[in-house]
Structure formats: structure tokens, C-alpha cells
XYZ file of C-alpha atoms in Angstrom:
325
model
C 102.602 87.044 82.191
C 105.381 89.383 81.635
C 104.697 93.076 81.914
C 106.756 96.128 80.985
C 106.563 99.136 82.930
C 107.746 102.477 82.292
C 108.634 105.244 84.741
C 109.345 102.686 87.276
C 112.346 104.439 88.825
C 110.138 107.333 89.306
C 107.709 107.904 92.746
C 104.430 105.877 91.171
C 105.678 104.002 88.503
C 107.935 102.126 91.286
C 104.578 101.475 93.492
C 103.418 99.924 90.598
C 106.165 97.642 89.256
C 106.144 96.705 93.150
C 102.387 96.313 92.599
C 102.392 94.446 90.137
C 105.783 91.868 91.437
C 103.510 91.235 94.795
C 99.990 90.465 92.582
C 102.689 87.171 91.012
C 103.465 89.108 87.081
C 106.876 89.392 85.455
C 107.869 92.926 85.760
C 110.332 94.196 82.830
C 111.401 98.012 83.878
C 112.340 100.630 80.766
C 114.998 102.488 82.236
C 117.434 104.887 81.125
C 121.306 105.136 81.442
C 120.927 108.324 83.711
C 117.970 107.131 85.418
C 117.917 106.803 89.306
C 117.549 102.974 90.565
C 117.602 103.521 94.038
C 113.784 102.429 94.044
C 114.647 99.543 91.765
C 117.146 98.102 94.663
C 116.043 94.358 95.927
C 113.058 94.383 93.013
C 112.950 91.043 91.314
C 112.397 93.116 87.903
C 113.994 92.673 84.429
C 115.923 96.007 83.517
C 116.199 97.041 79.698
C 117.433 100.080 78.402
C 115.827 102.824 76.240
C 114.485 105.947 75.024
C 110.665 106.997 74.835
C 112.226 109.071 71.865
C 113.947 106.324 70.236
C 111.410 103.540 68.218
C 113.768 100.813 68.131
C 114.654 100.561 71.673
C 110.711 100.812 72.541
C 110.441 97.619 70.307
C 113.216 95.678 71.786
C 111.674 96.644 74.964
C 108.474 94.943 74.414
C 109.151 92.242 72.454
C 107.515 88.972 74.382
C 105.079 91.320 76.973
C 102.104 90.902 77.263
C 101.054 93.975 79.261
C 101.905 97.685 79.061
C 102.065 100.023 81.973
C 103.120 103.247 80.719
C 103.388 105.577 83.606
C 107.011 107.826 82.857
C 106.536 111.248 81.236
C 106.678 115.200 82.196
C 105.101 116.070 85.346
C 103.536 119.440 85.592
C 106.192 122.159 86.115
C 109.261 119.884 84.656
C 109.354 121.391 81.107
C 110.280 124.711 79.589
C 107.258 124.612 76.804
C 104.134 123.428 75.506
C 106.416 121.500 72.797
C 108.565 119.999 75.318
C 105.607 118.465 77.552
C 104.179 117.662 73.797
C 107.071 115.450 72.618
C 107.494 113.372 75.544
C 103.743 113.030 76.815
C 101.652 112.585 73.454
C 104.603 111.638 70.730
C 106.636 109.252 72.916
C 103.192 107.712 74.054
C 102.128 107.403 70.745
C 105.629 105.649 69.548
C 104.973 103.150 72.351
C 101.322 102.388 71.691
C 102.711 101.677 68.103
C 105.358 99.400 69.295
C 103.171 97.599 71.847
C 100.551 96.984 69.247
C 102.894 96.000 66.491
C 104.888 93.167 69.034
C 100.935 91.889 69.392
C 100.771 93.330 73.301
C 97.384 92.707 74.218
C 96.426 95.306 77.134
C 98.435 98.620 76.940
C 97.488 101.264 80.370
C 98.023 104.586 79.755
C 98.486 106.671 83.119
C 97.407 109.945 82.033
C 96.898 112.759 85.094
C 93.462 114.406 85.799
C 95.205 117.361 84.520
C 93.854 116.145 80.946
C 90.159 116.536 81.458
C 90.505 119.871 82.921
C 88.356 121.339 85.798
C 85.251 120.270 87.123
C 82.415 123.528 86.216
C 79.480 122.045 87.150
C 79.690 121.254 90.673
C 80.210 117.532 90.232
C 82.493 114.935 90.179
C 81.858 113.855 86.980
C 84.793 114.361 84.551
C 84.243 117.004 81.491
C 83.364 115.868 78.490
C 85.013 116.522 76.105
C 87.578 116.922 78.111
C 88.963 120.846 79.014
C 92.393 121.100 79.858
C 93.615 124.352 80.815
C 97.346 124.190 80.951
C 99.831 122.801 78.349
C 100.618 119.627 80.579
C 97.142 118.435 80.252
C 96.660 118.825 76.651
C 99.832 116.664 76.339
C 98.563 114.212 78.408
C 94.728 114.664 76.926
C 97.200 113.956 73.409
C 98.975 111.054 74.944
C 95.223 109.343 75.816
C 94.083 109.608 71.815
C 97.551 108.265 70.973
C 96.950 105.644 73.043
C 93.400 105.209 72.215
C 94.397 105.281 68.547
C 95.868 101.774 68.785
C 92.984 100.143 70.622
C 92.304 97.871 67.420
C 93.330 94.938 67.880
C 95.150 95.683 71.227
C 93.059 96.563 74.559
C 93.802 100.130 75.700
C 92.741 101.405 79.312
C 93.603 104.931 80.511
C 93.532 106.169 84.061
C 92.999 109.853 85.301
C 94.442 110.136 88.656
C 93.802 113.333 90.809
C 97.095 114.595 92.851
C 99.201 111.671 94.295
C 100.950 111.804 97.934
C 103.184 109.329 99.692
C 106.028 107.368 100.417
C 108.585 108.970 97.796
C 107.109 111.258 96.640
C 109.487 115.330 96.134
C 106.760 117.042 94.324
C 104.934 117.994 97.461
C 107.867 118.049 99.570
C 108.515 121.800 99.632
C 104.730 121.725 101.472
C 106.110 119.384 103.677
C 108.894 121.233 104.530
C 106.737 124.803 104.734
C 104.472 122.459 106.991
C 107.474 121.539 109.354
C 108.099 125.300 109.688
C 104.692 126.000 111.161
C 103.412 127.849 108.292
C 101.921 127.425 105.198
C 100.756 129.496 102.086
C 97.470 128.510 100.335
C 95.723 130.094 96.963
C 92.853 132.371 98.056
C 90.722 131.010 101.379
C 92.358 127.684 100.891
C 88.567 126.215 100.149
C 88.578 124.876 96.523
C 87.946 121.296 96.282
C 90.177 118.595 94.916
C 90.068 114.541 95.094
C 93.273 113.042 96.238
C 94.813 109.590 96.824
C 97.378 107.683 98.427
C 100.226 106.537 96.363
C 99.660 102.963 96.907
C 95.970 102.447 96.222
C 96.855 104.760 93.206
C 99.321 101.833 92.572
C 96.729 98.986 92.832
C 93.933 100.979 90.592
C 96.518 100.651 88.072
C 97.579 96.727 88.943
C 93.946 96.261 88.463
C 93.433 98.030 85.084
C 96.613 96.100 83.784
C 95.611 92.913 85.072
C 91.458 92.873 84.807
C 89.551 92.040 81.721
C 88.656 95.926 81.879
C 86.888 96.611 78.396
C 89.093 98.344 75.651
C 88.934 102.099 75.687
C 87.998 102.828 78.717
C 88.721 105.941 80.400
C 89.328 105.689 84.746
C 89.142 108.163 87.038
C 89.480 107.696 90.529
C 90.410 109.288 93.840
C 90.481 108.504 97.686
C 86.679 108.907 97.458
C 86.217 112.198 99.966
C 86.314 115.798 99.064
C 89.210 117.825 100.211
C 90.686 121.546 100.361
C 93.702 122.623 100.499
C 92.912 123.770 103.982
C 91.756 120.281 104.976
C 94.473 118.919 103.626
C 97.319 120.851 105.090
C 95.581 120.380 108.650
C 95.494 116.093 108.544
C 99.018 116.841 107.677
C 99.545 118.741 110.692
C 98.409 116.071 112.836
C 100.315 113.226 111.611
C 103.350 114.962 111.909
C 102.602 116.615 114.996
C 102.185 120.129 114.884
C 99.370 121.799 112.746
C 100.620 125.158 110.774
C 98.976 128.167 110.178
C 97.830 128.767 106.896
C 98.531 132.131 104.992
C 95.740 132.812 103.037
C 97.553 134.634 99.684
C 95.360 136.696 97.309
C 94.987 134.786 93.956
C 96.479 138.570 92.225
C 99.740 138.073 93.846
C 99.926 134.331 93.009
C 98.988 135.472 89.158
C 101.770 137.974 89.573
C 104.317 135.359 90.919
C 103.107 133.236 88.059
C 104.239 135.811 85.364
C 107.331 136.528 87.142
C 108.342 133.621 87.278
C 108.049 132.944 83.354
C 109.964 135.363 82.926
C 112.892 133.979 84.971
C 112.225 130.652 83.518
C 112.824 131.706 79.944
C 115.778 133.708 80.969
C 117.282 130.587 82.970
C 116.170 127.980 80.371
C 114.905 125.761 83.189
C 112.082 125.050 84.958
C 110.531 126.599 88.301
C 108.085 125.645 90.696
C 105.602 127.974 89.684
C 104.201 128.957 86.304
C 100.742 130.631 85.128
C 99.671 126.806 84.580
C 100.626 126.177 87.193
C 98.096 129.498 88.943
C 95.219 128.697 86.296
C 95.066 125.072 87.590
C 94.733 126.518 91.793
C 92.326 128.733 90.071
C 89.675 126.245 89.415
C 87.249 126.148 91.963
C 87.054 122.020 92.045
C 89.378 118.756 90.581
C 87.362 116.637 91.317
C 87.775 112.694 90.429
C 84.961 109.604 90.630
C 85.224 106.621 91.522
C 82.236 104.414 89.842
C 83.268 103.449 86.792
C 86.671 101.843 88.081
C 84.666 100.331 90.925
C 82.053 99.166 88.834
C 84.165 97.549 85.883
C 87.226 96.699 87.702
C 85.746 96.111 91.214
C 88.911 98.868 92.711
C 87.913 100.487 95.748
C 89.964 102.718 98.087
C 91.626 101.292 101.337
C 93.535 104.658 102.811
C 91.899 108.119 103.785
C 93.934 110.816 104.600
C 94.588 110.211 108.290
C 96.106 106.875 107.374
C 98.033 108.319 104.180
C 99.763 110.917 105.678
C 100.480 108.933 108.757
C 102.643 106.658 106.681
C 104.254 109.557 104.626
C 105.252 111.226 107.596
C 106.426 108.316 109.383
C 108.571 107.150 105.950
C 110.108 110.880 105.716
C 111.184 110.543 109.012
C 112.602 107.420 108.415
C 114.279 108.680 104.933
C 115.573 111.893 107.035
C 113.739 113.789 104.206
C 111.944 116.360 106.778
């Protein structure tokens, strides 16, 4: 069974080529001439070269797979514009679902980002529907899912939600980290909104198992470490894996919406992205992300193996080890 992942050199998609190498498949990994490979180093994985922008390399690169993971694409904060996130998170999906369907792939994962279905409003962990995004990243990624979806006949198409992803790797939450290591930490409001997170490598296996499962076509996963967390919780099981629990500093939401603006100003002026954006402000707005877990347990029989305690205890230990705090 050979499977083609892209993304791979990035912080999850190389969990799950690893993943997916330990559970016995054939790993093929779409890379790019610039990308990274440091998380590639002593994989047994195929490398082949391409574009997500460029249709013939996507069809050289799955010609003979059987299996699509497609985890690469624009993170929230790493483009400049709506169009940007657009192109490489709906288009480039769609162009691979094409591909994958046309070389007669039969199971194609998309991993899409909770960011798609927007907030929870009703108190619950059950995902919106239809689906709400509130920030140009998710409706490229809600856009990537129909693209996906839109090749489901004759091919098998799964999509997975995941809520915010922490681990071994990861840079996105690094500046926390960091702020964390300092003894001090700044938080949106009381700190007290609700979000589902999970460690990077059961977010791995949830997406082994939708690759590798008879999991029915079209299905849409969410999934999560299964507990309910703040940002307040959050910060303070970091604090005791790495020794030393921070205070938080509780900032008004108005000067986070003003930091927002200001800094969208000085990212059109720079013509890069920042860290923060008024996205980025609407989406620590919302009062609850919340993810569940029973349709992925029930159809695909994935359940979570790492709480929080245990999760950052092996970050912390790892960024030690990588010198990275």
C-alpha cells in the first residue's frame, strides 16, 4: 500500500508520514526544492518533487498510490490575503483531489483545521452546521473540504477538523513558550474561553486511522484530546511541566482589537505576514472551539491516549532537548 503524503516536512504532516511508516504503509513525501528535510532525516520515505500549484507534478506524484494524505497548506497568520490562503488551501486542494481521482486513488484525507466550521454558539461541542467560519483561513480551508468532497465519486474522501495542535516540533506556539519561560504570559480577556486541544501525535494517528480504515466516503472528523480547556488552564499545565508556572496578564479584548488593526496596517505596508491580525482577534473572540470526538470514535474506533499533563511533559522535555527554550 503506497501512500503519498503532503506537508510532510512540516510539524504534523511529518508525525504522520512517521505514522503511517510505523502502522507497515509505503510512504511517498511531496516535497519541494526549498522545503526543509530536517524531519525527513532517517525516514524510510520515497521523496518526489512538486508544486501544489503545478497539475503535472501533482500527477506524477501520485501515479501508483493508493492513499492520499493531504496535510501541507497556509496556516493561519502565514499569508498576506484572503486570495493568497484561497489559492493554496481550496485551489491547490482541489488540483490534487483531481489528480488523485484521475490516477484511480481510492481514499484521499483531507486535513482541514477546525478553523473551517467556525465557532461553537450554542454551548456544545457539536460542530456548526453549515459550517461558520469567521476568518479568511477557514473559508479556505471550509473551500478546500468541498474541493475535496467534490471528487468523492468514485474515489473515497474523508476530511478531518482538528482543534489547535501542540508538540514535539511544533514553532507556532513557541513564542508562548518562550513568554511562558519568562514568567509571564498575556491572555485575551479573563483567559476563560473554551477550546479542545490535542497532542500532535494522537492528532497523527486520527489521521493514520482515517487513511487506513474503511471510514465511509464523505465523512467529515472532528476530534480533540477529549477535555475542555482555557487558555488559563492551559498556560498553567504548561507551567508545571516545565517547572515554573507564569502569571497570566489578563489584556482587555479592545486593546487586542486595536493591536489587530495595527498590525494590518504594518502588514500591508511590509508585504509580509505578522503574528497577529483581526482574524487572528475575531477567532480569541469566540467564546468556545470546541471539537467532538464520537463520530471518529464511533466509525473509526480512534480514541485519545495523551491529556495535557502528559503532552506538555514531552514538549517540554523535547524543547529542552532541541535547545529551542
Amino acid at each position: 500500500m503506497l501512500v503519498l503524503v503532503t506537508g510532510a516536512t512540516g510539524f504534523l504532516g511529518s508525525h504522520v508520514a512517521e505514522r503511517l511508516v510505523q502502522q507497515g504503509a509505503q510512504v511517498r513525501v511531496l516535497t519541494r526544492g526549498r522545503s526543509r528535510l530536517t524531519y525527513l532525516d532517517g525516514l524510510e520515505a520515497e521523496r518526489v518533487e512538486g508544486d501544489l500549484r503545478d497539475h503535472e507534478s501533482l500527477a506524477r506524484a501520485v501515479q501508483g498510490v493508493d492513499i492520499v494524505v493531504h496535510a501541507a497548506g497556509l496556516t493561519m497568520g502565514a499569508a498576506l490575503s484572503e486570495a493568497e490562503f484561497h489559492e493554496v488551501n481550496a485551489l491547490a486542494t482541489g488540483r490534487l483531489a483531481k489528480a488523485a481521482r484521475e490516477a484511480g486513488v481510492r481514499r484521499f484525507v483531507y486535513v482541514s483545521s477546525q478553523a473551517a466550521q467556525g465557532p461553537n454558539h450554542d454551548g456544545s461541542s457539536r460542530a456548526p452546521d453549515p459550517p461558520r467560519p469567521i476568518s479568511a483561513y477557514g473559508r479556505s480551508k471550509l473551500a478546500g473540504e468541498y474541493a475535496a468532497l467534490a471528487e468523492r465519486d468514485p474515489m473515497s474522501v474523508a476530511v478531518l477538523r482538528p482543534p489547535v495542535i501542540y508538540g514535539e516540533r511544533d514553532r507556532a506556539l513557541l513564542p508562548l513558550y518562550r513568554l511562558a519561560k519568562l514568567g509571564i504570559v498575556p491572555v485575551y480577556g479573563s483567559g476563560k474561553n473554551r477550546i479542545s486541544v490535542v497532542h500532535v501525535q494522537d492528532a497523527a494517528e486520527a489521521i493514520a486511522a482515517a487513511a487506513l480504515a474503511p471510514g465511509p466516503s464523505g465523512a467529515v472528523y472532528t476530534f480533540s484530546d477529549g477535555a475542555t480547556h482555557t487558555w488559563e488552564t492551559l498556560v498553567e499545565a504548561f507551567g508545571r511541566a516545565y517547572g515554573r508556572v507564569p502569571r497570566l496578564l489578563r489584556v482587555p479584548p479592545a486593546l487586542y482589537a486595536g493591536a489587530g488593526l495595527l498590525a494590518a496596517v504594518a502588514q500591508a505596508a511590509l508585504r509580509r505576514p505578522l503574528p497577529l491580525s483581526p482574524d487572528q482577534v475575531r477567532h480569541m473572540h469566540a467564546p468556545a472551539w470546541l471539537a467532538d470526538n464520537e463520530a471518529i470514535t464511533r466509525e473509526l474506533g480512534w480514541k485519545p491516549l495523551i491529556d495535557v499533563r502528559e503532552g506538555f511533559e514531552r514538549t517540554v522535555r523535547w524543547y529542552r532537548q532541541q535547545g529551542w527554550l
